């Protein structure tokens, strides 16, 4: 696993004329090495791959990163890095410009004389965009855990419950079944609050005859799932039914038509054109979807600005919505993987309008 990823990273470094790359983003460190500890660096040169961390991890790191040479960096990581680099021969060293603080950069510039520090953006993230079979298998399990959580919570949901209690119950359910945590702060937004696209659970008590929007996911073996379903507690009005059926039509249409080779803009238009045709385009303020994987929001985007071409192995969400201030909102979200000739849907919770309580 690690070797293949490091090999692909080396190809990227060669394209950029870099002799070595220092990785400080914890997610990228884990992606390349398998190491889950809270601190450390990955250093990759043309020939070598090192994992530098501290004494707390000297037992764990070699187990999790068997293809890396593990080095205890002691009290001064940059001195340890400098020694490894001088043994490997100096040259252009790439570093992750979004994940190095200015004081470190200044100190590194002084310590690493003879090495040119080159700011680099997104080099490992580019590799992470295309998931391999192993990653997709883990994401399938993360998605199934989200589905199980939804099935569990709809069995309990009723008027009089507090949003934050529902979120807590969902979190406990996920963690008791293997999740490290939820993949982001669980959204439970009821009544008028359901018009907030990102209404994290509050102290609001769920009333009668209103929407409850649930948007949540499991962070499971290093990967995220992300699922939204909107239900009605009590009796739906015609307005509830109308906007629900439009969002559902838009979401299903996108799932039926997203294909490899399409751009993010084209995928976004699949939902947006339908919602706009019904007159609710101004109430769908976000993109149709986003990449997900080790992080909840990754490349690519399905949005009006995204020229990324969808490619097999990409994992994205499809999540159109309509939000009417003062009334409520609906979003329906599934996780998909782009395949050679279409898509595979990872989440499978029911989508017909559920009327609870
Ligand atoms: Zn979501
Ligand atoms: Zn999402």
PDB file of C-alpha atoms in Angstrom, residues 153-343:
ATOM      1  CA  UNK A 153     -32.874   7.217  14.781  1.00  0.00           C
ATOM      2  CA  UNK A 154     -36.080   7.226  12.728  1.00  0.00           C
ATOM      3  CA  UNK A 155     -37.309   4.545  15.093  1.00  0.00           C
ATOM      4  CA  UNK A 156     -36.996   7.021  17.968  1.00  0.00           C
ATOM      5  CA  UNK A 157     -37.791  10.429  16.455  1.00  0.00           C
ATOM      6  CA  UNK A 158     -40.945  12.114  17.709  1.00  0.00           C
ATOM      7  CA  UNK A 159     -42.268  15.543  18.704  1.00  0.00           C
ATOM      8  CA  UNK A 160     -40.979  16.780  22.067  1.00  0.00           C
ATOM      9  CA  UNK A 161     -37.435  15.514  21.566  1.00  0.00           C
ATOM     10  CA  UNK A 162     -34.513  17.953  21.732  1.00  0.00           C
ATOM     11  CA  UNK A 163     -32.301  18.223  18.645  1.00  0.00           C
ATOM     12  CA  UNK A 164     -29.062  17.847  20.599  1.00  0.00           C
ATOM     13  CA  UNK A 165     -30.325  14.686  22.324  1.00  0.00           C
ATOM     14  CA  UNK A 166     -30.998  13.170  18.915  1.00  0.00           C
ATOM     15  CA  UNK A 167     -27.483  14.108  17.753  1.00  0.00           C
ATOM     16  CA  UNK A 168     -25.986  12.543  20.879  1.00  0.00           C
ATOM     17  CA  UNK A 169     -27.933   9.331  20.373  1.00  0.00           C
ATOM     18  CA  UNK A 170     -26.666   9.157  16.768  1.00  0.00           C
ATOM     19  CA  UNK A 171     -23.082   9.739  17.872  1.00  0.00           C
ATOM     20  CA  UNK A 172     -23.272   7.013  20.535  1.00  0.00           C
ATOM     21  CA  UNK A 173     -24.785   4.624  17.999  1.00  0.00           C
ATOM     22  CA  UNK A 174     -21.983   5.232  15.493  1.00  0.00           C
ATOM     23  CA  UNK A 175     -19.196   5.000  18.051  1.00  0.00           C
ATOM     24  CA  UNK A 176     -20.570   1.847  19.609  1.00  0.00           C
ATOM     25  CA  UNK A 177     -20.347   0.256  16.144  1.00  0.00           C
ATOM     26  CA  UNK A 178     -16.756   1.085  15.351  1.00  0.00           C
ATOM     27  CA  UNK A 179     -16.684   4.769  14.389  1.00  0.00           C
ATOM     28  CA  UNK A 180     -13.845   6.825  15.856  1.00  0.00           C
ATOM     29  CA  UNK A 181     -16.221   9.785  15.947  1.00  0.00           C
ATOM     30  CA  UNK A 182     -18.815  11.465  13.798  1.00  0.00           C
ATOM     31  CA  UNK A 183     -17.208  12.816  10.629  1.00  0.00           C
ATOM     32  CA  UNK A 184     -18.432  16.375  11.444  1.00  0.00           C
ATOM     33  CA  UNK A 185     -20.785  18.046  13.933  1.00  0.00           C
ATOM     34  CA  UNK A 186     -24.115  16.306  13.427  1.00  0.00           C
ATOM     35  CA  UNK A 187     -26.816  18.472  11.894  1.00  0.00           C
ATOM     36  CA  UNK A 188     -30.277  18.012  13.376  1.00  0.00           C
ATOM     37  CA  UNK A 189     -32.345  20.958  12.188  1.00  0.00           C
ATOM     38  CA  UNK A 190     -36.088  20.958  12.770  1.00  0.00           C
ATOM     39  CA  UNK A 191     -38.940  23.279  11.833  1.00  0.00           C
ATOM     40  CA  UNK A 192     -37.778  26.695  10.668  1.00  0.00           C
ATOM     41  CA  UNK A 193     -34.199  25.704  11.529  1.00  0.00           C
ATOM     42  CA  UNK A 194     -34.276  23.144   8.724  1.00  0.00           C
ATOM     43  CA  UNK A 195     -33.937  26.133   6.373  1.00  0.00           C
ATOM     44  CA  UNK A 196     -30.387  26.554   7.699  1.00  0.00           C
ATOM     45  CA  UNK A 197     -28.193  24.477   5.389  1.00  0.00           C
ATOM     46  CA  UNK A 198     -25.719  23.881   8.237  1.00  0.00           C
ATOM     47  CA  UNK A 199     -27.910  24.001  11.340  1.00  0.00           C
ATOM     48  CA  UNK A 200     -25.977  21.886  13.824  1.00  0.00           C
ATOM     49  CA  UNK A 201     -28.143  20.375  16.549  1.00  0.00           C
ATOM     50  CA  UNK A 202     -29.437  22.975  19.020  1.00  0.00           C
ATOM     51  CA  UNK A 203     -31.569  22.956  22.168  1.00  0.00           C
ATOM     52  CA  UNK A 204     -34.722  23.347  20.051  1.00  0.00           C
ATOM     53  CA  UNK A 205     -37.578  20.989  20.890  1.00  0.00           C
ATOM     54  CA  UNK A 206     -39.039  19.231  17.849  1.00  0.00           C
ATOM     55  CA  UNK A 207     -42.611  20.307  17.222  1.00  0.00           C
ATOM     56  CA  UNK A 208     -45.422  18.842  15.215  1.00  0.00           C
ATOM     57  CA  UNK A 209     -45.973  18.938  11.459  1.00  0.00           C
ATOM     58  CA  UNK A 210     -42.471  20.036  10.561  1.00  0.00           C
ATOM     59  CA  UNK A 211     -39.344  18.931   8.778  1.00  0.00           C
ATOM     60  CA  UNK A 212     -36.389  17.416  10.598  1.00  0.00           C
ATOM     61  CA  UNK A 213     -33.205  17.454   8.545  1.00  0.00           C
ATOM     62  CA  UNK A 214     -30.496  15.023   9.637  1.00  0.00           C
ATOM     63  CA  UNK A 215     -27.016  15.402   8.106  1.00  0.00           C
ATOM     64  CA  UNK A 216     -24.279  13.299   9.639  1.00  0.00           C
ATOM     65  CA  UNK A 217     -21.658  10.675   8.992  1.00  0.00           C
ATOM     66  CA  UNK A 218     -19.257   8.220  10.554  1.00  0.00           C
ATOM     67  CA  UNK A 219     -15.498   8.705  10.728  1.00  0.00           C
ATOM     68  CA  UNK A 220     -14.519   5.094  10.382  1.00  0.00           C
ATOM     69  CA  UNK A 221     -11.016   3.594   9.965  1.00  0.00           C
ATOM     70  CA  UNK A 222      -9.787   6.944   8.713  1.00  0.00           C
ATOM     71  CA  UNK A 223     -12.590   7.607   6.202  1.00  0.00           C
ATOM     72  CA  UNK A 224     -15.772   9.674   6.275  1.00  0.00           C
ATOM     73  CA  UNK A 225     -19.334   9.031   5.263  1.00  0.00           C
ATOM     74  CA  UNK A 226     -21.842  11.850   4.800  1.00  0.00           C
ATOM     75  CA  UNK A 227     -25.601  11.249   4.651  1.00  0.00           C
ATOM     76  CA  UNK A 228     -28.580  13.611   4.700  1.00  0.00           C
ATOM     77  CA  UNK A 229     -32.209  12.664   4.981  1.00  0.00           C
ATOM     78  CA  UNK A 230     -35.137  14.968   5.712  1.00  0.00           C
ATOM     79  CA  UNK A 231     -38.260  13.581   7.370  1.00  0.00           C
ATOM     80  CA  UNK A 232     -41.572  15.046   8.510  1.00  0.00           C
ATOM     81  CA  UNK A 233     -42.702  14.695  12.101  1.00  0.00           C
ATOM     82  CA  UNK A 234     -46.493  14.854  12.331  1.00  0.00           C
ATOM     83  CA  UNK A 235     -48.450  15.639   9.150  1.00  0.00           C
ATOM     84  CA  UNK A 236     -46.854  17.228   6.074  1.00  0.00           C
ATOM     85  CA  UNK A 237     -48.538  20.201   4.414  1.00  0.00           C
ATOM     86  CA  UNK A 238     -48.740  20.515   0.627  1.00  0.00           C
ATOM     87  CA  UNK A 239     -45.718  22.808   0.786  1.00  0.00           C
ATOM     88  CA  UNK A 240     -43.675  20.175   2.614  1.00  0.00           C
ATOM     89  CA  UNK A 241     -44.633  17.604  -0.004  1.00  0.00           C
ATOM     90  CA  UNK A 242     -43.952  19.953  -2.902  1.00  0.00           C
ATOM     91  CA  UNK A 243     -40.403  20.924  -2.020  1.00  0.00           C
ATOM     92  CA  UNK A 244     -39.543  17.421  -0.893  1.00  0.00           C
ATOM     93  CA  UNK A 245     -40.609  15.927  -4.198  1.00  0.00           C
ATOM     94  CA  UNK A 246     -38.625  18.524  -6.189  1.00  0.00           C
ATOM     95  CA  UNK A 247     -35.420  17.860  -4.258  1.00  0.00           C
ATOM     96  CA  UNK A 248     -35.961  14.123  -4.603  1.00  0.00           C
ATOM     97  CA  UNK A 249     -36.536  14.407  -8.355  1.00  0.00           C
ATOM     98  CA  UNK A 250     -33.365  16.490  -8.733  1.00  0.00           C
ATOM     99  CA  UNK A 251     -31.272  14.138  -6.627  1.00  0.00           C
ATOM    100  CA  UNK A 252     -32.494  10.989  -8.419  1.00  0.00           C
ATOM    101  CA  UNK A 253     -31.967  12.614 -11.811  1.00  0.00           C
ATOM    102  CA  UNK A 254     -28.353  13.376 -10.922  1.00  0.00           C
ATOM    103  CA  UNK A 255     -27.747   9.824  -9.673  1.00  0.00           C
ATOM    104  CA  UNK A 256     -29.178   8.495 -12.948  1.00  0.00           C
ATOM    105  CA  UNK A 257     -26.985  10.690 -15.150  1.00  0.00           C
ATOM    106  CA  UNK A 258     -23.617  11.360 -13.500  1.00  0.00           C
ATOM    107  CA  UNK A 259     -20.930   9.701 -15.612  1.00  0.00           C
ATOM    108  CA  UNK A 260     -17.150   9.696 -15.838  1.00  0.00           C
ATOM    109  CA  UNK A 261     -15.939  12.351 -18.283  1.00  0.00           C
ATOM    110  CA  UNK A 262     -18.474  14.899 -17.068  1.00  0.00           C
ATOM    111  CA  UNK A 263     -17.214  18.092 -15.429  1.00  0.00           C
ATOM    112  CA  UNK A 264     -18.204  19.264 -11.963  1.00  0.00           C
ATOM    113  CA  UNK A 265     -20.275  22.024 -13.592  1.00  0.00           C
ATOM    114  CA  UNK A 266     -22.189  19.528 -15.718  1.00  0.00           C
ATOM    115  CA  UNK A 267     -22.908  17.297 -12.726  1.00  0.00           C
ATOM    116  CA  UNK A 268     -24.079  20.311 -10.726  1.00  0.00           C
ATOM    117  CA  UNK A 269     -26.440  21.356 -13.510  1.00  0.00           C
ATOM    118  CA  UNK A 270     -28.241  17.997 -13.303  1.00  0.00           C
ATOM    119  CA  UNK A 271     -29.831  18.995  -9.994  1.00  0.00           C
ATOM    120  CA  UNK A 272     -29.756  22.780 -10.382  1.00  0.00           C
ATOM    121  CA  UNK A 273     -31.679  22.880 -13.668  1.00  0.00           C
ATOM    122  CA  UNK A 274     -34.572  20.908 -12.183  1.00  0.00           C
ATOM    123  CA  UNK A 275     -34.771  22.987  -9.013  1.00  0.00           C
ATOM    124  CA  UNK A 276     -34.553  26.187 -11.072  1.00  0.00           C
ATOM    125  CA  UNK A 277     -37.263  25.028 -13.466  1.00  0.00           C
ATOM    126  CA  UNK A 278     -39.646  24.657 -10.504  1.00  0.00           C
ATOM    127  CA  UNK A 279     -38.792  28.221  -9.448  1.00  0.00           C
ATOM    128  CA  UNK A 280     -36.608  27.434  -6.431  1.00  0.00           C
ATOM    129  CA  UNK A 281     -33.159  28.070  -7.941  1.00  0.00           C
ATOM    130  CA  UNK A 282     -32.579  31.037  -5.619  1.00  0.00           C
ATOM    131  CA  UNK A 283     -33.183  28.767  -2.624  1.00  0.00           C
ATOM    132  CA  UNK A 284     -30.453  26.277  -3.544  1.00  0.00           C
ATOM    133  CA  UNK A 285     -27.390  28.249  -2.528  1.00  0.00           C
ATOM    134  CA  UNK A 286     -24.691  25.562  -2.360  1.00  0.00           C
ATOM    135  CA  UNK A 287     -23.060  23.175  -4.780  1.00  0.00           C
ATOM    136  CA  UNK A 288     -24.549  19.797  -5.679  1.00  0.00           C
ATOM    137  CA  UNK A 289     -21.776  17.880  -3.964  1.00  0.00           C
ATOM    138  CA  UNK A 290     -18.208  17.578  -2.764  1.00  0.00           C
ATOM    139  CA  UNK A 291     -15.496  14.990  -2.712  1.00  0.00           C
ATOM    140  CA  UNK A 292     -15.090  12.997   0.475  1.00  0.00           C
ATOM    141  CA  UNK A 293     -12.608  10.484   1.775  1.00  0.00           C
ATOM    142  CA  UNK A 294     -10.151  10.855   4.632  1.00  0.00           C
ATOM    143  CA  UNK A 295     -11.629  14.337   5.037  1.00  0.00           C
ATOM    144  CA  UNK A 296     -15.256  15.348   4.884  1.00  0.00           C
ATOM    145  CA  UNK A 297     -14.627  17.976   2.215  1.00  0.00           C
ATOM    146  CA  UNK A 298     -12.065  17.175  -0.453  1.00  0.00           C
ATOM    147  CA  UNK A 299     -11.655  17.648  -4.171  1.00  0.00           C
ATOM    148  CA  UNK A 300     -13.517  17.519  -6.474  1.00  0.00           C
ATOM    149  CA  UNK A 301     -16.511  19.821  -6.156  1.00  0.00           C
ATOM    150  CA  UNK A 302     -19.741  19.439  -8.058  1.00  0.00           C
ATOM    151  CA  UNK A 303     -20.505  23.129  -8.395  1.00  0.00           C
ATOM    152  CA  UNK A 304     -21.038  25.939 -10.851  1.00  0.00           C
ATOM    153  CA  UNK A 305     -17.295  26.675 -10.762  1.00  0.00           C
ATOM    154  CA  UNK A 306     -15.742  23.197 -10.919  1.00  0.00           C
ATOM    155  CA  UNK A 307     -14.051  22.280 -14.202  1.00  0.00           C
ATOM    156  CA  UNK A 308     -12.706  19.019 -12.730  1.00  0.00           C
ATOM    157  CA  UNK A 309     -13.466  16.053 -14.967  1.00  0.00           C
ATOM    158  CA  UNK A 310     -15.084  13.204 -13.054  1.00  0.00           C
ATOM    159  CA  UNK A 311     -12.837  10.152 -13.188  1.00  0.00           C
ATOM    160  CA  UNK A 312     -13.278   6.549 -11.994  1.00  0.00           C
ATOM    161  CA  UNK A 313     -12.266   6.210  -8.348  1.00  0.00           C
ATOM    162  CA  UNK A 314     -13.460   9.665  -7.301  1.00  0.00           C
ATOM    163  CA  UNK A 315     -15.896   9.623  -4.364  1.00  0.00           C
ATOM    164  CA  UNK A 316     -18.370  12.486  -4.088  1.00  0.00           C
ATOM    165  CA  UNK A 317     -21.658  13.393  -2.468  1.00  0.00           C
ATOM    166  CA  UNK A 318     -24.851  14.304  -4.337  1.00  0.00           C
ATOM    167  CA  UNK A 319     -26.864  16.628  -2.119  1.00  0.00           C
ATOM    168  CA  UNK A 320     -29.269  19.136  -3.665  1.00  0.00           C
ATOM    169  CA  UNK A 321     -31.511  21.135  -1.348  1.00  0.00           C
ATOM    170  CA  UNK A 322     -34.185  23.807  -1.134  1.00  0.00           C
ATOM    171  CA  UNK A 323     -34.221  26.164   1.863  1.00  0.00           C
ATOM    172  CA  UNK A 324     -37.166  28.479   2.495  1.00  0.00           C
ATOM    173  CA  UNK A 325     -36.471  30.978   5.289  1.00  0.00           C
ATOM    174  CA  UNK A 326     -39.208  30.991   7.921  1.00  0.00           C
ATOM    175  CA  UNK A 327     -40.625  27.693   6.666  1.00  0.00           C
ATOM    176  CA  UNK A 328     -37.999  25.001   6.462  1.00  0.00           C
ATOM    177  CA  UNK A 329     -35.725  23.142   4.135  1.00  0.00           C
ATOM    178  CA  UNK A 330     -34.999  19.813   2.517  1.00  0.00           C
ATOM    179  CA  UNK A 331     -31.736  18.200   1.525  1.00  0.00           C
ATOM    180  CA  UNK A 332     -31.199  14.638   0.338  1.00  0.00           C
ATOM    181  CA  UNK A 333     -27.613  13.395   0.200  1.00  0.00           C
ATOM    182  CA  UNK A 334     -25.939  10.188  -0.885  1.00  0.00           C
ATOM    183  CA  UNK A 335     -22.291   9.188  -1.301  1.00  0.00           C
ATOM    184  CA  UNK A 336     -21.199   7.785  -4.652  1.00  0.00           C
ATOM    185  CA  UNK A 337     -18.086   6.516  -6.362  1.00  0.00           C
ATOM    186  CA  UNK A 338     -17.453   7.221 -10.037  1.00  0.00           C
ATOM    187  CA  UNK A 339     -16.929   3.938 -11.909  1.00  0.00           C
ATOM    188  CA  UNK A 340     -15.747   3.127 -15.434  1.00  0.00           C
ATOM    189  CA  UNK A 341     -19.218   3.441 -16.892  1.00  0.00           C
ATOM    190  CA  UNK A 342     -21.333   5.287 -14.336  1.00  0.00           C
ATOM    191  CA  UNK A 343     -21.535   5.395 -10.575  1.00  0.00           C
TER     192      UNK A 343
END
